mmCIF file of C-alpha atoms in Angstrom:
data_model
loop_
_atom_site.group_PDB
_atom_site.id
_atom_site.type_symbol
_atom_site.label_atom_id
_atom_site.label_comp_id
_atom_site.label_asym_id
_atom_site.label_seq_id
_atom_site.Cartn_x
_atom_site.Cartn_y
_atom_site.Cartn_z
ATOM 1 C CA UNK A 1 35.305 -20.415 47.787
ATOM 2 C CA UNK A 2 39.164 -21.653 47.931
ATOM 3 C CA UNK A 3 39.896 -23.657 50.896
ATOM 4 C CA UNK A 4 42.578 -21.904 53.290
ATOM 5 C CA UNK A 5 44.675 -25.095 53.220
ATOM 6 C CA UNK A 6 44.840 -24.850 49.334
ATOM 7 C CA UNK A 7 45.473 -21.159 49.435
ATOM 8 C CA UNK A 8 48.344 -21.882 51.706
ATOM 9 C CA UNK A 9 49.907 -24.843 49.800
ATOM 10 C CA UNK A 10 49.969 -22.787 46.572
ATOM 11 C CA UNK A 11 51.947 -19.956 48.392
ATOM 12 C CA UNK A 12 54.225 -22.619 50.242
ATOM 13 C CA UNK A 13 55.023 -23.821 46.647
ATOM 14 C CA UNK A 14 55.914 -20.360 45.412
ATOM 15 C CA UNK A 15 57.959 -19.461 48.259
ATOM 16 C CA UNK A 16 59.825 -22.820 48.528
ATOM 17 C CA UNK A 17 63.104 -21.611 46.719
ATOM 18 C CA UNK A 18 63.597 -18.970 49.303
ATOM 19 C CA UNK A 19 63.518 -21.611 51.998
ATOM 20 C CA UNK A 20 61.210 -19.784 54.359
ATOM 21 C CA UNK A 21 59.656 -21.595 57.205
ATOM 22 C CA UNK A 22 56.237 -22.897 56.909
ATOM 23 C CA UNK A 23 54.997 -20.448 59.442
ATOM 24 C CA UNK A 24 56.666 -17.625 57.754
ATOM 25 C CA UNK A 25 55.325 -18.491 54.274
ATOM 26 C CA UNK A 26 51.745 -18.581 55.693
ATOM 27 C CA UNK A 27 52.302 -15.196 57.290
ATOM 28 C CA UNK A 28 53.519 -13.751 53.663
ATOM 29 C CA UNK A 29 50.607 -15.541 51.994
ATOM 30 C CA UNK A 30 48.008 -13.929 54.624
ATOM 31 C CA UNK A 31 49.721 -10.493 54.191
ATOM 32 C CA UNK A 32 49.393 -10.468 50.317
ATOM 33 C CA UNK A 33 45.899 -11.623 50.708
ATOM 34 C CA UNK A 34 45.098 -8.623 53.180
ATOM 35 C CA UNK A 35 46.793 -6.332 50.817
ATOM 36 C CA UNK A 36 44.632 -7.518 48.055
ATOM 37 C CA UNK A 37 41.569 -7.138 50.162
ATOM 38 C CA UNK A 38 42.162 -3.895 51.064
ATOM 39 C CA UNK A 39 43.123 -2.794 47.497
ATOM 40 C CA UNK A 40 39.682 -4.138 46.267
ATOM 41 C CA UNK A 41 37.791 -2.295 49.163
ATOM 42 C CA UNK A 42 39.694 0.800 48.074
ATOM 43 C CA UNK A 43 38.733 0.419 44.331
ATOM 44 C CA UNK A 44 35.090 -0.429 45.238
ATOM 45 C CA UNK A 45 34.703 2.695 47.524
ATOM 46 C CA UNK A 46 36.235 5.055 45.054
ATOM 47 C CA UNK A 47 35.103 3.838 41.447
ATOM 48 C CA UNK A 48 32.010 5.949 41.616
ATOM 49 C CA UNK A 49 32.273 8.583 44.214
ATOM 50 C CA UNK A 50 28.860 10.594 45.098
ATOM 51 C CA UNK A 51 28.230 13.702 47.061
ATOM 52 C CA UNK A 52 25.895 11.637 49.119
ATOM 53 C CA UNK A 53 27.798 8.564 49.959
ATOM 54 C CA UNK A 54 26.186 5.184 49.852
ATOM 55 C CA UNK A 55 27.196 1.439 50.242
ATOM 56 C CA UNK A 56 30.953 0.976 50.438
ATOM 57 C CA UNK A 57 31.821 4.552 50.019
ATOM 58 C CA UNK A 58 29.677 5.424 53.118
ATOM 59 C CA UNK A 59 31.379 2.780 55.239
ATOM 60 C CA UNK A 60 34.959 3.642 54.271
ATOM 61 C CA UNK A 61 34.220 7.364 54.757
ATOM 62 C CA UNK A 62 33.208 6.779 58.308
ATOM 63 C CA UNK A 63 36.312 4.495 58.979
ATOM 64 C CA UNK A 64 38.713 6.912 57.243
ATOM 65 C CA UNK A 65 37.111 9.928 58.864
ATOM 66 C CA UNK A 66 37.487 8.366 62.199
ATOM 67 C CA UNK A 67 41.226 7.769 61.750
ATOM 68 C CA UNK A 68 41.607 11.131 60.591
ATOM 69 C CA UNK A 69 39.963 12.766 63.643
ATOM 70 C CA UNK A 70 42.182 10.777 65.913
ATOM 71 C CA UNK A 71 45.223 11.743 63.921
ATOM 72 C CA UNK A 72 44.108 15.355 64.371
ATOM 73 C CA UNK A 73 43.259 15.222 68.080
ATOM 74 C CA UNK A 74 46.581 13.512 68.738
ATOM 75 C CA UNK A 75 49.094 15.249 66.377
ATOM 76 C CA UNK A 76 47.304 18.368 65.438
ATOM 77 C CA UNK A 77 47.796 20.113 62.207
ATOM 78 C CA UNK A 78 51.359 19.009 62.138
ATOM 79 C CA UNK A 79 50.117 15.317 61.573
ATOM 80 C CA UNK A 80 47.863 15.562 58.557
ATOM 81 C CA UNK A 81 50.841 14.874 56.079
ATOM 82 C CA UNK A 82 51.503 11.709 57.866
ATOM 83 C CA UNK A 83 47.711 10.454 58.023
ATOM 84 C CA UNK A 84 48.006 8.158 54.865
ATOM 85 C CA UNK A 85 51.026 6.319 56.906
ATOM 86 C CA UNK A 86 49.012 5.973 59.861
ATOM 87 C CA UNK A 87 45.732 4.912 58.230
ATOM 88 C CA UNK A 88 47.475 2.299 56.164
ATOM 89 C CA UNK A 89 49.096 0.936 59.046
ATOM 90 C CA UNK A 90 45.941 0.972 61.352
ATOM 91 C CA UNK A 91 43.778 -0.713 58.395
ATOM 92 C CA UNK A 92 46.457 -3.508 57.857
ATOM 93 C CA UNK A 93 47.089 -4.345 61.409
ATOM 94 C CA UNK A 94 43.224 -4.215 62.119
ATOM 95 C CA UNK A 95 42.406 -6.512 59.093
ATOM 96 C CA UNK A 96 45.219 -8.705 59.857
ATOM 97 C CA UNK A 97 43.873 -9.135 63.463
ATOM 98 C CA UNK A 98 40.261 -9.885 62.381
ATOM 99 C CA UNK A 99 41.006 -12.301 59.720
ATOM 100 C CA UNK A 100 42.148 -14.898 62.238
ATOM 101 C CA UNK A 101 38.536 -14.994 63.730
ATOM 102 C CA UNK A 102 37.701 -16.778 60.310
ATOM 103 C CA UNK A 103 37.837 -20.477 60.887
ATOM 104 C CA UNK A 104 40.844 -21.754 59.097
ATOM 105 C CA UNK A 105 42.553 -18.483 58.800
ATOM 106 C CA UNK A 106 45.487 -17.301 60.771
ATOM 107 C CA UNK A 107 46.402 -13.692 61.609
ATOM 108 C CA UNK A 108 49.779 -12.587 60.026
ATOM 109 C CA UNK A 109 50.176 -10.224 63.134
ATOM 110 C CA UNK A 110 50.380 -13.431 65.272
ATOM 111 C CA UNK A 111 53.782 -13.889 63.478
ATOM 112 C CA UNK A 112 56.634 -11.924 64.798
ATOM 113 C CA UNK A 113 58.162 -11.219 61.252
ATOM 114 C CA UNK A 114 55.048 -9.236 60.190
ATOM 115 C CA UNK A 115 54.792 -7.215 63.511
ATOM 116 C CA UNK A 116 58.587 -6.521 63.288
ATOM 117 C CA UNK A 117 58.249 -5.183 59.791
ATOM 118 C CA UNK A 118 55.349 -2.871 60.690
ATOM 119 C CA UNK A 119 57.329 -1.694 63.745
ATOM 120 C CA UNK A 120 60.399 -1.031 61.574
ATOM 121 C CA UNK A 121 58.365 1.093 59.301
ATOM 122 C CA UNK A 122 57.410 3.171 62.086
ATOM 123 C CA UNK A 123 60.634 3.389 63.718
ATOM 124 C CA UNK A 124 62.367 4.493 60.285
ATOM 125 C CA UNK A 125 59.650 6.812 59.617
ATOM 126 C CA UNK A 126 60.025 8.636 62.989
ATOM 127 C CA UNK A 127 63.415 9.282 62.373
ATOM 128 C CA UNK A 128 63.009 10.222 58.693
ATOM 129 C CA UNK A 129 60.409 12.660 59.654
ATOM 130 C CA UNK A 130 62.570 14.163 62.336
ATOM 131 C CA UNK A 131 65.609 14.720 60.139
ATOM 132 C CA UNK A 132 63.525 16.160 57.545
ATOM 133 C CA UNK A 133 61.913 18.718 59.844
ATOM 134 C CA UNK A 134 64.965 19.686 61.864
ATOM 135 C CA UNK A 135 67.843 18.505 59.837
ATOM 136 C CA UNK A 136 71.170 18.301 61.849
ATOM 137 C CA UNK A 137 69.254 19.887 65.090
ATOM 138 C CA UNK A 138 67.404 16.582 65.176
ATOM 139 C CA UNK A 139 70.358 15.176 67.209
ATOM 140 C CA UNK A 140 69.235 17.611 70.041
ATOM 141 C CA UNK A 141 66.435 15.083 70.678
ATOM 142 C CA UNK A 142 69.090 12.735 71.980
ATOM 143 C CA UNK A 143 71.181 15.208 74.052
ATOM 144 C CA UNK A 144 68.974 15.954 77.003
ATOM 145 C CA UNK A 145 68.068 19.255 78.576
ATOM 146 C CA UNK A 146 71.533 19.615 80.591
ATOM 147 C CA UNK A 147 74.711 20.030 78.256
ATOM 148 C CA UNK A 148 77.004 18.319 80.599
ATOM 149 C CA UNK A 149 74.947 15.309 80.718
ATOM 150 C CA UNK A 150 74.578 15.085 77.083
ATOM 151 C CA UNK A 151 76.935 12.077 76.540
ATOM 152 C CA UNK A 152 75.206 9.992 79.107
ATOM 153 C CA UNK A 153 71.779 10.869 77.791
ATOM 154 C CA UNK A 154 72.742 10.267 74.160
ATOM 155 C CA UNK A 155 73.305 6.558 75.029
ATOM 156 C CA UNK A 156 70.184 6.293 77.113
ATOM 157 C CA UNK A 157 68.076 7.969 74.264
ATOM 158 C CA UNK A 158 69.657 5.679 71.805
ATOM 159 C CA UNK A 159 68.583 2.464 73.816
ATOM 160 C CA UNK A 160 65.133 4.046 74.457
ATOM 161 C CA UNK A 161 64.514 4.655 70.846
ATOM 162 C CA UNK A 162 65.977 1.099 69.716
ATOM 163 C CA UNK A 163 63.409 -0.314 72.391
ATOM 164 C CA UNK A 164 60.519 1.088 70.639
ATOM 165 C CA UNK A 165 60.313 -1.323 67.555
ATOM 166 C CA UNK A 166 60.850 -4.029 69.947
ATOM 167 C CA UNK A 167 58.034 -3.051 72.122
ATOM 168 C CA UNK A 168 55.598 -2.470 69.310
ATOM 169 C CA UNK A 169 56.438 -5.748 67.526
ATOM 170 C CA UNK A 170 56.341 -7.970 70.610
ATOM 171 C CA UNK A 171 53.124 -6.295 72.171
ATOM 172 C CA UNK A 172 51.221 -6.869 69.176
ATOM 173 C CA UNK A 173 52.591 -10.140 68.420
ATOM 174 C CA UNK A 174 52.142 -11.546 72.149
ATOM 175 C CA UNK A 175 48.421 -10.525 72.232
ATOM 176 C CA UNK A 176 47.446 -11.900 68.863
ATOM 177 C CA UNK A 177 49.559 -15.144 69.223
ATOM 178 C CA UNK A 178 48.187 -15.787 72.656
ATOM 179 C CA UNK A 179 44.715 -15.210 71.662
ATOM 180 C CA UNK A 180 45.092 -17.541 68.753
ATOM 181 C CA UNK A 181 46.608 -20.181 71.094
ATOM 182 C CA UNK A 182 43.710 -19.793 73.749
ATOM 183 C CA UNK A 183 41.245 -19.986 70.776
ATOM 184 C CA UNK A 184 42.689 -23.189 69.257
ATOM 185 C CA UNK A 185 42.680 -24.823 72.787
ATOM 186 C CA UNK A 186 39.048 -23.969 73.383
ATOM 187 C CA UNK A 187 38.098 -25.200 69.941
ATOM 188 C CA UNK A 188 39.776 -28.572 70.733
ATOM 189 C CA UNK A 189 38.032 -28.757 74.078
ATOM 190 C CA UNK A 190 34.452 -27.619 73.258
ATOM 191 C CA UNK A 191 34.160 -26.734 69.449
ATOM 192 C CA UNK A 192 30.551 -25.591 69.715
ATOM 193 C CA UNK A 193 29.451 -23.072 72.396
ATOM 194 C CA UNK A 194 32.636 -22.194 74.442
ATOM 195 C CA UNK A 195 34.818 -20.527 71.815
ATOM 196 C CA UNK A 196 31.948 -18.081 70.835
ATOM 197 C CA UNK A 197 32.722 -15.832 73.669
ATOM 198 C CA UNK A 198 36.472 -16.065 73.073
ATOM 199 C CA UNK A 199 35.830 -14.948 69.417
ATOM 200 C CA UNK A 200 33.671 -12.013 70.610
ATOM 201 C CA UNK A 201 36.668 -11.110 72.692
ATOM 202 C CA UNK A 202 38.906 -11.390 69.761
ATOM 203 C CA UNK A 203 37.086 -8.818 68.048
ATOM 204 C CA UNK A 204 37.596 -6.418 70.927
ATOM 205 C CA UNK A 205 41.371 -7.298 71.226
ATOM 206 C CA UNK A 206 41.824 -6.855 67.642
ATOM 207 C CA UNK A 207 40.416 -3.399 67.683
ATOM 208 C CA UNK A 208 42.481 -2.533 70.817
ATOM 209 C CA UNK A 209 45.557 -3.816 69.425
ATOM 210 C CA UNK A 210 45.091 -1.922 66.226
ATOM 211 C CA UNK A 211 44.355 1.330 68.227
ATOM 212 C CA UNK A 212 47.441 0.973 70.368
ATOM 213 C CA UNK A 213 49.696 0.429 67.472
ATOM 214 C CA UNK A 214 48.227 3.350 65.742
ATOM 215 C CA UNK A 215 48.424 5.623 68.780
ATOM 216 C CA UNK A 216 51.883 4.621 69.478
ATOM 217 C CA UNK A 217 52.908 5.272 65.911
ATOM 218 C CA UNK A 218 51.475 8.701 66.302
ATOM 219 C CA UNK A 219 53.075 9.725 69.413
ATOM 220 C CA UNK A 220 56.410 8.698 68.184
ATOM 221 C CA UNK A 221 55.992 10.723 64.972
ATOM 222 C CA UNK A 222 54.567 13.564 66.877
ATOM 223 C CA UNK A 223 57.698 13.476 69.194
ATOM 224 C CA UNK A 224 60.301 13.740 66.319
ATOM 225 C CA UNK A 225 58.200 16.799 65.008
ATOM 226 C CA UNK A 226 58.525 18.704 68.207
ATOM 227 C CA UNK A 227 61.526 21.075 68.822
ATOM 228 C CA UNK A 228 64.153 19.633 71.280
ATOM 229 C CA UNK A 229 64.593 21.667 74.613
#
């Protein structure tokens, strides 16, 4: 098994010409690692599909089926075309959160650059979907229900929409970075028994934060699909 420090030093050397900070380079390295892991799991789960699933196929069908059910319950039939985007974000955020529980590893979601990138994807997808669905009439979402208040409501809505990626990125970053800091403090004070409850709590936090990110992404996209009143 490759030691995490050697893994990071290898990628820091590759990214050195870009003058990226050490923390940024580490986040990129872990992001690539997670992408590779998800790709490997996808290949293993689909390389020999069976009518009665077993092993990795069975596990991934449960995971994907659970996400698909949540998309259906939250967004309805209209949300089906956006299931791949939602599922990809959910799996990436979840694995990114969980990898920080492995000693020597650090979750890329504890870096603001990573969470901001995910939030921007949701933000852009929301408006691309809205424009594709409604065309020019999508602007009605920013005008409010009363015509004479439209100029004021437009700026209020713009501020509200611009705050979404900020909220998404800071919420995920703050929770994951805070947990990592607390965990490192406990490891320094009592490296044996005390950190165990914190690690178990970390599993819960990882799932909750991935669920919240996925839920908000679904709500935002669903809002852009609805007709403006």
